[in-house]
PDB file of C-alpha atoms and ligand atoms in Angstrom:
ATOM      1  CA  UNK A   1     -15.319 -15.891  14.637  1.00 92.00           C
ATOM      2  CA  UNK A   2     -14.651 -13.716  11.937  1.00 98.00           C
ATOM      3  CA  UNK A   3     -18.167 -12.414  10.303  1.00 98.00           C
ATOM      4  CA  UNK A   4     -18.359 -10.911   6.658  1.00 98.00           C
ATOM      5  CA  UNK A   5     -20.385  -8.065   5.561  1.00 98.00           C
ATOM      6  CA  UNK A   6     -20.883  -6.789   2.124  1.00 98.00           C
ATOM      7  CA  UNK A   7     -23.101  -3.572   2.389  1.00 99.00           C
ATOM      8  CA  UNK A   8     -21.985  -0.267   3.989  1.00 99.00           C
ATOM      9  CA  UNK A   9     -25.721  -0.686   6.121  1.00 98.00           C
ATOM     10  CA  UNK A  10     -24.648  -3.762   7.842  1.00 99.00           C
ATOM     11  CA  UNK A  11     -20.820  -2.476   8.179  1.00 99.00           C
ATOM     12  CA  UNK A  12     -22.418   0.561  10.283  1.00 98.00           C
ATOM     13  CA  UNK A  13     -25.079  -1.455  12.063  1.00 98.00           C
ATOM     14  CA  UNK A  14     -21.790  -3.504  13.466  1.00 98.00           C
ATOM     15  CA  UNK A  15     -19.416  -0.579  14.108  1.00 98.00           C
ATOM     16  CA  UNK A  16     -22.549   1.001  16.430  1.00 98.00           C
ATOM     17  CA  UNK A  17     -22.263  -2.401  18.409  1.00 98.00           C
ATOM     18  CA  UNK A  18     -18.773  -1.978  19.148  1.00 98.00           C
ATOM     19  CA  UNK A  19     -19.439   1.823  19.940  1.00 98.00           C
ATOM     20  CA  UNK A  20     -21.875   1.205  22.016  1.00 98.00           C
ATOM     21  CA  UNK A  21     -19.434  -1.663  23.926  1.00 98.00           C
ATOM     22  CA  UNK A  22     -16.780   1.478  24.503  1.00 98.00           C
ATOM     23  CA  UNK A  23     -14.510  -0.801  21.574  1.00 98.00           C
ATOM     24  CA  UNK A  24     -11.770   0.936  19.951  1.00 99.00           C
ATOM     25  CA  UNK A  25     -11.759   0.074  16.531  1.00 99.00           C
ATOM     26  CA  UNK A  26      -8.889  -0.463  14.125  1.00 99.00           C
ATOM     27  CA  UNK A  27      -9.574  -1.408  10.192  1.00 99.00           C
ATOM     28  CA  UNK A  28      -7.230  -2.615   7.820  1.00 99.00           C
ATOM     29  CA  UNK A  29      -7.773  -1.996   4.030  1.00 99.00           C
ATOM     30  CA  UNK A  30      -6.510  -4.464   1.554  1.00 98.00           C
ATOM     31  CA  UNK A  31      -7.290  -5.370  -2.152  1.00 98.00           C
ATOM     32  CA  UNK A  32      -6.956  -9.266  -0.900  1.00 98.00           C
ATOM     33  CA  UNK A  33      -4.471 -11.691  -2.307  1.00 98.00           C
ATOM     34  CA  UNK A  34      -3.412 -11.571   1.824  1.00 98.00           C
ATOM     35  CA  UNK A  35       0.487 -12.113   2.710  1.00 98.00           C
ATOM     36  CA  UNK A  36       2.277 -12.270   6.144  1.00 98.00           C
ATOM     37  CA  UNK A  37       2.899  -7.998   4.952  1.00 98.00           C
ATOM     38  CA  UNK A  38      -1.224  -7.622   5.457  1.00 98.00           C
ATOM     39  CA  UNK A  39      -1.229 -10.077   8.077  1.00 98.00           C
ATOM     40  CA  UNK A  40       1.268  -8.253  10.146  1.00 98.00           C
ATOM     41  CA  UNK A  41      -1.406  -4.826   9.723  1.00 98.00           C
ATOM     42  CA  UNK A  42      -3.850  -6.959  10.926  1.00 99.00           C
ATOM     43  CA  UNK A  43      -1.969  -7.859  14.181  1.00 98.00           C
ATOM     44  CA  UNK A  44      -0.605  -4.106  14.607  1.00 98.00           C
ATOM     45  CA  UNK A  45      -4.527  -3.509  15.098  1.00 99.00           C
ATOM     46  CA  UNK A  46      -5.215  -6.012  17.126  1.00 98.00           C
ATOM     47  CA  UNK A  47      -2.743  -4.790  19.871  1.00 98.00           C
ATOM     48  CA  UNK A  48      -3.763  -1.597  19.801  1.00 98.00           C
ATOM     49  CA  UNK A  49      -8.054  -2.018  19.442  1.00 99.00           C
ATOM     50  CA  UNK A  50     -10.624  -3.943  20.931  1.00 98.00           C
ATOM     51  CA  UNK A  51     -11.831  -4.787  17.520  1.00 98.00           C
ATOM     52  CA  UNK A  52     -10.389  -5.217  14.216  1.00 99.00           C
ATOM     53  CA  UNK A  53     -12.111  -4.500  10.645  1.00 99.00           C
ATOM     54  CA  UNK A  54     -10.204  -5.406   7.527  1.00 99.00           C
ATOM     55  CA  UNK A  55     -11.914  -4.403   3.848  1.00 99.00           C
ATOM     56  CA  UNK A  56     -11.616  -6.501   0.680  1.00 98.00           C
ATOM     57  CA  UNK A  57     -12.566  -4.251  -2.179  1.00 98.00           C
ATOM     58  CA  UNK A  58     -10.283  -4.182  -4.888  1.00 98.00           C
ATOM     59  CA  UNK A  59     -10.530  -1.196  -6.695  1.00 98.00           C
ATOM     60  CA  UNK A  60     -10.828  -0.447 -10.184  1.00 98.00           C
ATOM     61  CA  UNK A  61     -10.265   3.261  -9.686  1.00 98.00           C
ATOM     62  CA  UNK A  62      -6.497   2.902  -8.697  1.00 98.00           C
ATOM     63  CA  UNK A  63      -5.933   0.787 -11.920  1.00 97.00           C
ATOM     64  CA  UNK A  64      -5.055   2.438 -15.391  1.00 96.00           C
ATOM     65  CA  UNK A  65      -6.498   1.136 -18.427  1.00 94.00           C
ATOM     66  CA  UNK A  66      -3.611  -1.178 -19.380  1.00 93.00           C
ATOM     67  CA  UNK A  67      -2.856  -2.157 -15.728  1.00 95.00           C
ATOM     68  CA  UNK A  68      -4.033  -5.426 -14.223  1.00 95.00           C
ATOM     69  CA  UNK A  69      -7.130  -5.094 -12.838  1.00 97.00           C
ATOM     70  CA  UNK A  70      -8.906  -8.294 -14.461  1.00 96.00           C
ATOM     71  CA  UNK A  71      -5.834 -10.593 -13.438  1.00 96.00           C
ATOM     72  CA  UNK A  72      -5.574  -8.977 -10.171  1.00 97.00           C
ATOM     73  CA  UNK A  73      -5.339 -12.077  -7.441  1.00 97.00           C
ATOM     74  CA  UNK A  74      -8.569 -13.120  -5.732  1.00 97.00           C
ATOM     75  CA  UNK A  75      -9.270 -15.763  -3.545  1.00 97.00           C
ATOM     76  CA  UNK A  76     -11.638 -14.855  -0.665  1.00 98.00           C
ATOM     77  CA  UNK A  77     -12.139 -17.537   1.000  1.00 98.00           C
ATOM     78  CA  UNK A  78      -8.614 -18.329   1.617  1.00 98.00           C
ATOM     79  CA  UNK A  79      -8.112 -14.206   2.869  1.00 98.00           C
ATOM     80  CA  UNK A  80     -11.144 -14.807   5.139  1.00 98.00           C
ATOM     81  CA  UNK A  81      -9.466 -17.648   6.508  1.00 98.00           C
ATOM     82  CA  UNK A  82      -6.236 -16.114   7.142  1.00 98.00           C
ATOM     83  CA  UNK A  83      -7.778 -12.936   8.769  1.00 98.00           C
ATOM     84  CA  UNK A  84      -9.807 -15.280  11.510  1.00 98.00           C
ATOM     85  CA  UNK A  85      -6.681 -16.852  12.424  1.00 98.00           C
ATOM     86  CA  UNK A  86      -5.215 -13.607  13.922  1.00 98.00           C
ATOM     87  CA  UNK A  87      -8.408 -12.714  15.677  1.00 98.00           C
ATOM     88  CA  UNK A  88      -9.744 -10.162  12.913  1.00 98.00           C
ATOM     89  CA  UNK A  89     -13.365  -9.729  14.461  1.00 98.00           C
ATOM     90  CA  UNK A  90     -15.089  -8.358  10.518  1.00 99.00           C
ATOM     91  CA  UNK A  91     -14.232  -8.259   6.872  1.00 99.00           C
ATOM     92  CA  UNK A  92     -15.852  -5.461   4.918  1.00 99.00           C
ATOM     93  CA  UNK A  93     -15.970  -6.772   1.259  1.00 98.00           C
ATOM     94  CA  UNK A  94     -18.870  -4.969  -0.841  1.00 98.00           C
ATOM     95  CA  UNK A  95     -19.261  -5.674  -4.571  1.00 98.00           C
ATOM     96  CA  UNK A  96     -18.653  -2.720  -7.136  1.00 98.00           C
ATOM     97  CA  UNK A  97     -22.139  -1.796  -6.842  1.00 98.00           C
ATOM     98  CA  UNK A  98     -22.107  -1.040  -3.290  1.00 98.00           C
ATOM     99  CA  UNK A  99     -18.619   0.981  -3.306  1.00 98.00           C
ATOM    100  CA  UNK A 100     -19.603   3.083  -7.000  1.00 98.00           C
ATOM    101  CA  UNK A 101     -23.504   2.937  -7.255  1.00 98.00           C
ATOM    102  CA  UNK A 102     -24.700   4.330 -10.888  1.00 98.00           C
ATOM    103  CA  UNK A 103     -23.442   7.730 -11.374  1.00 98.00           C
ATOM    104  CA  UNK A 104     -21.230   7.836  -8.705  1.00 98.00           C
ATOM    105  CA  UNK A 105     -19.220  11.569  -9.467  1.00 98.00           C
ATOM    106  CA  UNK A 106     -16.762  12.212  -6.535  1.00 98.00           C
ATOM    107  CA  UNK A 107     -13.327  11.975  -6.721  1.00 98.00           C
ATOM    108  CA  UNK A 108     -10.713  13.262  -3.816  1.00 98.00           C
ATOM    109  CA  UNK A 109      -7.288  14.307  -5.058  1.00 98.00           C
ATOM    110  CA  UNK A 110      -4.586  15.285  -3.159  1.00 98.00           C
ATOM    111  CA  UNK A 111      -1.860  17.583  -4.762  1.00 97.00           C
ATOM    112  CA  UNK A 112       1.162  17.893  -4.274  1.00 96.00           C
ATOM    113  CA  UNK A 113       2.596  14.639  -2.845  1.00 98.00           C
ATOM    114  CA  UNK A 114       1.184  12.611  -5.662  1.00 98.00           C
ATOM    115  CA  UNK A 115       3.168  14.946  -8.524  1.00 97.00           C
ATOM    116  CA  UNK A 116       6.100  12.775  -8.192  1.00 98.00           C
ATOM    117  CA  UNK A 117       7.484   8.716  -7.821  1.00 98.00           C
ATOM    118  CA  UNK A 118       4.180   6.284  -8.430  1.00 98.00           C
ATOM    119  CA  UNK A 119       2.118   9.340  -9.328  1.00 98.00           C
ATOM    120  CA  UNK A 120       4.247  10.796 -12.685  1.00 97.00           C
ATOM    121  CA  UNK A 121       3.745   6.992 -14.565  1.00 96.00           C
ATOM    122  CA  UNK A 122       0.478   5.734 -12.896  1.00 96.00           C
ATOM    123  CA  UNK A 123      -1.593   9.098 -12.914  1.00 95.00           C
ATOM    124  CA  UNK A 124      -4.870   7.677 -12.427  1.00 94.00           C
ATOM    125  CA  UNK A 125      -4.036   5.779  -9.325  1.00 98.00           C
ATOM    126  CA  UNK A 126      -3.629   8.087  -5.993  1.00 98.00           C
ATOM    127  CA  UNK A 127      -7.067   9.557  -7.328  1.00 98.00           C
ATOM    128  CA  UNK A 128      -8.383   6.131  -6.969  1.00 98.00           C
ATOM    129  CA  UNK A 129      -6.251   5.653  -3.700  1.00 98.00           C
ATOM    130  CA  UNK A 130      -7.072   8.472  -1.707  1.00 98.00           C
ATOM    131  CA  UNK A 131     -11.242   7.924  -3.380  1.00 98.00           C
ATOM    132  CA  UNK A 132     -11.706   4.183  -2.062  1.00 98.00           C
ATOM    133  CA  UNK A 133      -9.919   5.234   1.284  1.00 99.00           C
ATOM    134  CA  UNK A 134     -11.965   8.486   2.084  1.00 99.00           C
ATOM    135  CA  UNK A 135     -14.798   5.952   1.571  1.00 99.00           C
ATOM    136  CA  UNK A 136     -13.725   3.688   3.838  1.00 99.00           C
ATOM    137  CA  UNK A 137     -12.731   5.402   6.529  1.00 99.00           C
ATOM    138  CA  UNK A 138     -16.056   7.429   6.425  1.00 98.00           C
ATOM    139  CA  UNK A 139     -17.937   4.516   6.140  1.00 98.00           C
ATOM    140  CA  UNK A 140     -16.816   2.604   9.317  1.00 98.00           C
ATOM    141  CA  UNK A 141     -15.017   5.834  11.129  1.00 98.00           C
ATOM    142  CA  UNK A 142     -12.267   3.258  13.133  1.00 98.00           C
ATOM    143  CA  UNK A 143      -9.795   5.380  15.945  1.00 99.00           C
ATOM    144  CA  UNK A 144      -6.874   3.766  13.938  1.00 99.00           C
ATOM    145  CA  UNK A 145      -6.347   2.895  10.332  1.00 99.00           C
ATOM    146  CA  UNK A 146      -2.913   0.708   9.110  1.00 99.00           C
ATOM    147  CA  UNK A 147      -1.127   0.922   6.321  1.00 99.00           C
ATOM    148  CA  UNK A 148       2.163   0.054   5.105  1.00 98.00           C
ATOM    149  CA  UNK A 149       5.463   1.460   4.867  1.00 98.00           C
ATOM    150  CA  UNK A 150       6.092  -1.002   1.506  1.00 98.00           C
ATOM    151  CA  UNK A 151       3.689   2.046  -0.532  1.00 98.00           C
ATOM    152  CA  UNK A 152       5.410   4.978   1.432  1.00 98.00           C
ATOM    153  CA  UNK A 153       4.177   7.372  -1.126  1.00 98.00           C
ATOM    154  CA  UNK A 154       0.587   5.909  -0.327  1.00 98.00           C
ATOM    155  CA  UNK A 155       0.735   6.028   3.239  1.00 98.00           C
ATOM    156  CA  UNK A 156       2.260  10.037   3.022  1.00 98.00           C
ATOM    157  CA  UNK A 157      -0.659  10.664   0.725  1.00 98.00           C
ATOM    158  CA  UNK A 158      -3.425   8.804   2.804  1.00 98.00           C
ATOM    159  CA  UNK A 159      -1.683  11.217   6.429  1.00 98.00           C
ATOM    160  CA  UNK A 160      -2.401  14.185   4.293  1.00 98.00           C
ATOM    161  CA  UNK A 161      -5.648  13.438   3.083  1.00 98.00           C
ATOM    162  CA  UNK A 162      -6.877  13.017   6.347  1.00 98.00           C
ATOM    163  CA  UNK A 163      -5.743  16.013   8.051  1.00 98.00           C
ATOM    164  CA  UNK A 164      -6.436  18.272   5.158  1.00 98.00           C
ATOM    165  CA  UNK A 165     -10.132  16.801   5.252  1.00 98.00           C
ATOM    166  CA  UNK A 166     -10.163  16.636   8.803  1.00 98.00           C
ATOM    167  CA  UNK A 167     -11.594  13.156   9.079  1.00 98.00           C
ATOM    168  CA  UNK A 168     -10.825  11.987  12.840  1.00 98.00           C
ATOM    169  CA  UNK A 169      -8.914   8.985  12.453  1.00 98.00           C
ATOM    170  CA  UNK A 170      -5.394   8.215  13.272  1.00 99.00           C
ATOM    171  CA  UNK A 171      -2.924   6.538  10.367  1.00 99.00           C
ATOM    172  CA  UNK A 172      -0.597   4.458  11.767  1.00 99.00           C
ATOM    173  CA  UNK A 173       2.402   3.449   9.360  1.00 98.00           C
ATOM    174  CA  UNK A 174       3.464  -0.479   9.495  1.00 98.00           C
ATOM    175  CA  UNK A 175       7.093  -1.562   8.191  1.00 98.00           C
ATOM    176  CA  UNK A 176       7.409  -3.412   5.632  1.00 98.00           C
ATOM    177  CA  UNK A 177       7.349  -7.082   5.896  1.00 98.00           C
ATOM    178  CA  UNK A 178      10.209  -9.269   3.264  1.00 98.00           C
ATOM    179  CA  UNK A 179      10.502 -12.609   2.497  1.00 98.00           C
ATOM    180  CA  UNK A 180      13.906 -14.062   3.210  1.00 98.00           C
ATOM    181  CA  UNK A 181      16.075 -13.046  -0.042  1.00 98.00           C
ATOM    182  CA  UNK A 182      14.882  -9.693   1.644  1.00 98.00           C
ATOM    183  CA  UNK A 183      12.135  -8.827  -1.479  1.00 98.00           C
ATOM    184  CA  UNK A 184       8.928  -6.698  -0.088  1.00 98.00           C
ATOM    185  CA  UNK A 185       6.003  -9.286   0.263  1.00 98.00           C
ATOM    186  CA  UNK A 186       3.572  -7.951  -2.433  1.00 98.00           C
ATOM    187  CA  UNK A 187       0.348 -10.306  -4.202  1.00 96.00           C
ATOM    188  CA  UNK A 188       2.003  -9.113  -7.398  1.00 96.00           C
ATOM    189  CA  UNK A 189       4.764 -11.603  -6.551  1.00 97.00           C
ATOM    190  CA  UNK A 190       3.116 -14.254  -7.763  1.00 96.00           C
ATOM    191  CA  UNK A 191       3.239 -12.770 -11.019  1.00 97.00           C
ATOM    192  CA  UNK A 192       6.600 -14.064 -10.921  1.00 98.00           C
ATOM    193  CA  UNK A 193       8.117 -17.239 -12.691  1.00 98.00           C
ATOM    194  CA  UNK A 194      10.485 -18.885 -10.945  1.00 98.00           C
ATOM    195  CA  UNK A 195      13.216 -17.927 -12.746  1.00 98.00           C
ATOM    196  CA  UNK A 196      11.726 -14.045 -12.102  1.00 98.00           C
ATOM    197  CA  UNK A 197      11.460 -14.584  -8.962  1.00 98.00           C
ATOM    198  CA  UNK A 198      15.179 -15.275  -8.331  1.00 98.00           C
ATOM    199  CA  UNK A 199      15.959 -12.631 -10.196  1.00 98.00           C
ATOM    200  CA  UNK A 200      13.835 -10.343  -8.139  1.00 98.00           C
ATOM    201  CA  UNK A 201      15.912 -10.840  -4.924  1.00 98.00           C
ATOM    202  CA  UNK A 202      18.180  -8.213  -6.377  1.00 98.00           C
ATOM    203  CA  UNK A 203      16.394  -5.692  -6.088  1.00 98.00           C
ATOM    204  CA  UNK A 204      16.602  -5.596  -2.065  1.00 98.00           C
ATOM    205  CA  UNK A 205      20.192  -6.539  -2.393  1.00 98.00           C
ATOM    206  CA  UNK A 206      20.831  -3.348  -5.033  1.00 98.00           C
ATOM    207  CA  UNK A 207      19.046  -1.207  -2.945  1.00 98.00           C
ATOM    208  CA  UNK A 208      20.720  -2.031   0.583  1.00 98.00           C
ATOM    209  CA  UNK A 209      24.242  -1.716  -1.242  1.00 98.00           C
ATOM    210  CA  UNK A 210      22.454   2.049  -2.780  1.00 98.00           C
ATOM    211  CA  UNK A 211      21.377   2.965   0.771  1.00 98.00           C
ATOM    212  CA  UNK A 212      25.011   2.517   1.903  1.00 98.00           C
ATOM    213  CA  UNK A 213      26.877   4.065  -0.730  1.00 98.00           C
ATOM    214  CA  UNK A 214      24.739   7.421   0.000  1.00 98.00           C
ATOM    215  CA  UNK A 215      24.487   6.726   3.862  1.00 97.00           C
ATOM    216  CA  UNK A 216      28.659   7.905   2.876  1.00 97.00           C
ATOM    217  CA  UNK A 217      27.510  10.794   1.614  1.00 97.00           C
ATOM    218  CA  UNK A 218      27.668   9.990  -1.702  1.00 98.00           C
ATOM    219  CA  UNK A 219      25.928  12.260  -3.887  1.00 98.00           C
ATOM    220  CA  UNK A 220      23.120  10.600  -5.350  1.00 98.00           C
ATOM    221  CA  UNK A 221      23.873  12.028  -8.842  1.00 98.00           C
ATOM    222  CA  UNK A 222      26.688  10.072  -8.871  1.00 98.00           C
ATOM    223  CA  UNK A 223      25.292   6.783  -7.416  1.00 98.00           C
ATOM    224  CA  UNK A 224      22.242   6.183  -8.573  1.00 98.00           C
ATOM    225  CA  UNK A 225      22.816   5.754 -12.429  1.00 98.00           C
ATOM    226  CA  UNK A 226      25.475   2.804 -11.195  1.00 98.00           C
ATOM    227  CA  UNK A 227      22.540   1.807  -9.185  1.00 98.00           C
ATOM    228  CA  UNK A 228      20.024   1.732 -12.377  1.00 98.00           C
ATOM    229  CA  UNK A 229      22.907  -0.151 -14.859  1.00 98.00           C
ATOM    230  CA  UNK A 230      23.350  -2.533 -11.733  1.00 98.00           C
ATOM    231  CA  UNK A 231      19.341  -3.407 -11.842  1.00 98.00           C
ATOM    232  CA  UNK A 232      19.458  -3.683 -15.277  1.00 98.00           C
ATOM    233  CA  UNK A 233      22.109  -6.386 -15.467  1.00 98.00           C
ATOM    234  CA  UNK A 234      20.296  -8.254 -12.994  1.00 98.00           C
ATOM    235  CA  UNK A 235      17.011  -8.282 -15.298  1.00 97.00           C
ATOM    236  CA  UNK A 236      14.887  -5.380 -14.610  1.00 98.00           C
ATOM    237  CA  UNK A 237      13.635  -4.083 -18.007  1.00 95.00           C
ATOM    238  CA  UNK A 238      12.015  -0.649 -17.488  1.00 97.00           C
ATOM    239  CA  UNK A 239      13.359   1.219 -14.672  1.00 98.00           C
ATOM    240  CA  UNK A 240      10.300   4.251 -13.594  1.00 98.00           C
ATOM    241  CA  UNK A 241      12.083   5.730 -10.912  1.00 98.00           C
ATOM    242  CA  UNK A 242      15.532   5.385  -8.928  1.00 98.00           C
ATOM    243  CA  UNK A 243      15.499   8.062  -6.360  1.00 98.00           C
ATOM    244  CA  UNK A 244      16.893   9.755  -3.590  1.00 98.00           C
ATOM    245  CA  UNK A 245      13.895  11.586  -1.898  1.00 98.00           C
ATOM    246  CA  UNK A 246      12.870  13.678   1.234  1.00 98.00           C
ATOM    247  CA  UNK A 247      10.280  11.350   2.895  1.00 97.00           C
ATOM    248  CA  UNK A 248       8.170  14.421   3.691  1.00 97.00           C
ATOM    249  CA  UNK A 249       8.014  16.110   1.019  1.00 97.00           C
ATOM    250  CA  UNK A 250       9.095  13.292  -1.007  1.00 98.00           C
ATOM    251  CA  UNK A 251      10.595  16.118  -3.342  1.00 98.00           C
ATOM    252  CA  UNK A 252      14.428  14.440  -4.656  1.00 98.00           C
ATOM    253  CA  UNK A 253      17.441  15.785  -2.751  1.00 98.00           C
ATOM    254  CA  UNK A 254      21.357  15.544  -3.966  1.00 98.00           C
ATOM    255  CA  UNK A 255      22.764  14.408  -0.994  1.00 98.00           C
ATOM    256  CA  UNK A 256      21.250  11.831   1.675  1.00 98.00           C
ATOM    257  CA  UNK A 257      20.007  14.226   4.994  1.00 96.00           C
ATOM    258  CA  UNK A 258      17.468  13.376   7.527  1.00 96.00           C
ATOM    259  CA  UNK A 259      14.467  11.862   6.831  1.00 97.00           C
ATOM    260  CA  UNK A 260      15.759  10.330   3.601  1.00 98.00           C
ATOM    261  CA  UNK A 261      14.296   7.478   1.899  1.00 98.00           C
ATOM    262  CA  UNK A 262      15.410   5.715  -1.404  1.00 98.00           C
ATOM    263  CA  UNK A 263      12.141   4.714  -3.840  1.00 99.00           C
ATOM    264  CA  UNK A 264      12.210   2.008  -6.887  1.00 98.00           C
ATOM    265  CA  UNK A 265       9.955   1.377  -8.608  1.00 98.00           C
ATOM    266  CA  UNK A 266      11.352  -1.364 -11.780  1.00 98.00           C
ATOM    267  CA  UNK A 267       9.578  -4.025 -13.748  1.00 98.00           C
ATOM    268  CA  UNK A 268      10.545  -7.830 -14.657  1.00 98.00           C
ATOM    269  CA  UNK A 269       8.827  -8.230 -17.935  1.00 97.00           C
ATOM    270  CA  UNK A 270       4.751  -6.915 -17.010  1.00 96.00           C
ATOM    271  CA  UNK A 271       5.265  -7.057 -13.271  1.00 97.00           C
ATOM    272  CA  UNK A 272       6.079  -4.099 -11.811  1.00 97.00           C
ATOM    273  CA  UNK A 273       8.145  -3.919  -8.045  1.00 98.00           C
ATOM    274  CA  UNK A 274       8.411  -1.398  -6.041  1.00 98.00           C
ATOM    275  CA  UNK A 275      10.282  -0.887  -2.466  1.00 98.00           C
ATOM    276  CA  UNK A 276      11.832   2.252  -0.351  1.00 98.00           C
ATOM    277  CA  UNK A 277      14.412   1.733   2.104  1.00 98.00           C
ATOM    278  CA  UNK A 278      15.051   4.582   4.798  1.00 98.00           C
ATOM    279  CA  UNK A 279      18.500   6.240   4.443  1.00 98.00           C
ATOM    280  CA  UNK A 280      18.961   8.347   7.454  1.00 84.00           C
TER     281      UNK A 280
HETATM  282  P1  AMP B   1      -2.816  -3.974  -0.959  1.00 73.68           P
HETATM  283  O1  AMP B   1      -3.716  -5.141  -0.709  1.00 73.68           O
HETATM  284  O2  AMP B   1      -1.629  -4.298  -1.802  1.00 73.68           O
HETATM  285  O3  AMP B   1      -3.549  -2.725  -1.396  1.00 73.68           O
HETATM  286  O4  AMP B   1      -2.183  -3.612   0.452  1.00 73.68           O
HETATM  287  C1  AMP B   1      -3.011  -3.352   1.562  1.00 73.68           C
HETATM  288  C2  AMP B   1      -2.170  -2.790   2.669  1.00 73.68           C
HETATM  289  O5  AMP B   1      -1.135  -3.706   3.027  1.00 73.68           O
HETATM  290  C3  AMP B   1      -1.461  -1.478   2.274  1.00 73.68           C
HETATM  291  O6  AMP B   1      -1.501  -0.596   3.364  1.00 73.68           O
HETATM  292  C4  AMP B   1      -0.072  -1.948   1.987  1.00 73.68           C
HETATM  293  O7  AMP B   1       0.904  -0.933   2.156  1.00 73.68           O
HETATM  294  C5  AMP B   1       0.105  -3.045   3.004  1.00 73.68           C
HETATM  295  N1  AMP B   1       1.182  -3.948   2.602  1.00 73.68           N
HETATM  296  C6  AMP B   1       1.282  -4.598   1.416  1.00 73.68           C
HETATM  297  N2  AMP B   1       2.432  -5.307   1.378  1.00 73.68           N
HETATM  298  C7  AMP B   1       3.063  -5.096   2.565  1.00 73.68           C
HETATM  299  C8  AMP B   1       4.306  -5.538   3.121  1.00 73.68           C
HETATM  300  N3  AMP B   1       5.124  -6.343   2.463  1.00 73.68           N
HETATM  301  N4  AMP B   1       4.616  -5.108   4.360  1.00 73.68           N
HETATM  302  C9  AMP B   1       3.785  -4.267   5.048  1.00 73.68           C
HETATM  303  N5  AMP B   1       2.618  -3.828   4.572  1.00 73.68           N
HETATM  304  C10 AMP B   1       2.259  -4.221   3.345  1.00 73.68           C
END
């Protein structure tokens, strides 16, 4: 029976339970709007802890001023629903209030790894990222914390933050979960008309025929601008990134080598995509 607490009191009181039961603990944060892609989290954590917590919070931190914050998807009871159903034992879903009391003056930024992809157009939002998830990790301290491979940029950012800060908890990185035309399950999908919708299975299929051509050996200053006119054609307006990166350092290299990882990020009208796709 999955039970719902809203204060970080009550979310403690519970994890000293399962402490106190020798229960490994695994938590799963989300913004809600749940898929098969969060789903699929939720059962990582489930095999490998006694007890599961996922969080509902979503965060107005991570959103710039223009973004969609207000039309974000919410439907709780529906995400509560879904999370019971593969055994989640808790959902952690405090109200604004409870997450940024009055005055609330912290921020955690990580450098480096958020100077480039998601982090040159949406500047505002690993600040939020790596804020909320400090916070939640602190506040329920779980052995294992999932996250998926679908924001690889997110999940390199989250490993860092929590070695540089030393907070004792191990990240475990999911793959990411498609639908069948192959697009990366995301709530911002239902954004999408039909019509945009079709036109967004593309973007897998341009990026699996990208991954090839520079699995060759292509050099990627030759591939990806095809690559970009290709997504264009097929409806993408604005294009922020195409790009060839290391997924380390997630600095751009010329030529694919081990561990690459192609990153798009490309909107259909106000909905913007994103995906990676390993290359070696
Ligand atoms: P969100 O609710 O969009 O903030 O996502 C919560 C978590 O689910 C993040 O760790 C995401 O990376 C992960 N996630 C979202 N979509 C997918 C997907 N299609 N496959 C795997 N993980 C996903």
């Amino acid at each position: 029976m999955l039970e719902v607490v809203r204060k970080v009191a009550d979310l403690r009181a519970k994890t000293a339970q399962y402490r106190a039961a020798h229960a490994s603990i695994g938590l799963v944060p989300t913004m809600g709007a749940l898929h098969d892609g969060h789903l699929t989290l939720a059962r990582s954590a489930k095999l490998d802890n006694v007890r599961v917590i996922a969080t509902l919070f979503v965060n107005p931190k991570q959103f710039g001023p223009r973004e969609d914050f207000a039309a974000y998807p919410r439907d709780e009871v529906a995400d509560a629903g879904m999370l019971e159903r593969v055994g989640v034992d808790l959902l952690f879903a405090p109200d604004l209030e409870e997450m940024y009391p009055e005055n609330f003056s912290t921020s955690v930024a990580v450098g480096g790894l958020t100077q480039t992809l998601c982090g040159l157009t949406r500047p505002h939002f690993f600040g939020g990222v790596a804020t909320v998830v400090t916070k939640l990790l602190l506040q329920s301290l779980p052995d294992r914390a999932y996250f998926g491979e679908k924001d690889f940029q997110q999940l390199q950012v989250i490993r860092r933050l929590v070695r540089d800060l030393n907070i004792p908890v191990a990240i475990v990185g999911v793959p990411t979960i498609r639908e069948s035309d192959g697009l990366a399950m995301s709530s911002r999908n239902a954004y999408l008309s039909p019509a945009q919708r079709k036109m967004a299975g593309a973007l897998p299929q341009i990026m699996q025929e990208t991954v090839a051509e520079l699995r060759a050996g292509n050099p990627a200053a030759t591939i990806l601008p095809s690559a970009k006119s290709r997504l264009h054609k097929a409806g993408f307006d604005r294009i922020d990134y195409l790009e060839l990166c290391d997924e380390q350092t997630l600095q751009p290299i010329a030529i694919a080598r081990p561990p690459a990882r192609l990153f798009v990020a490309a909107f259909i009208d106000k909905t913007r995509l994103i995906d990676n796709w390993p290359v070696i």
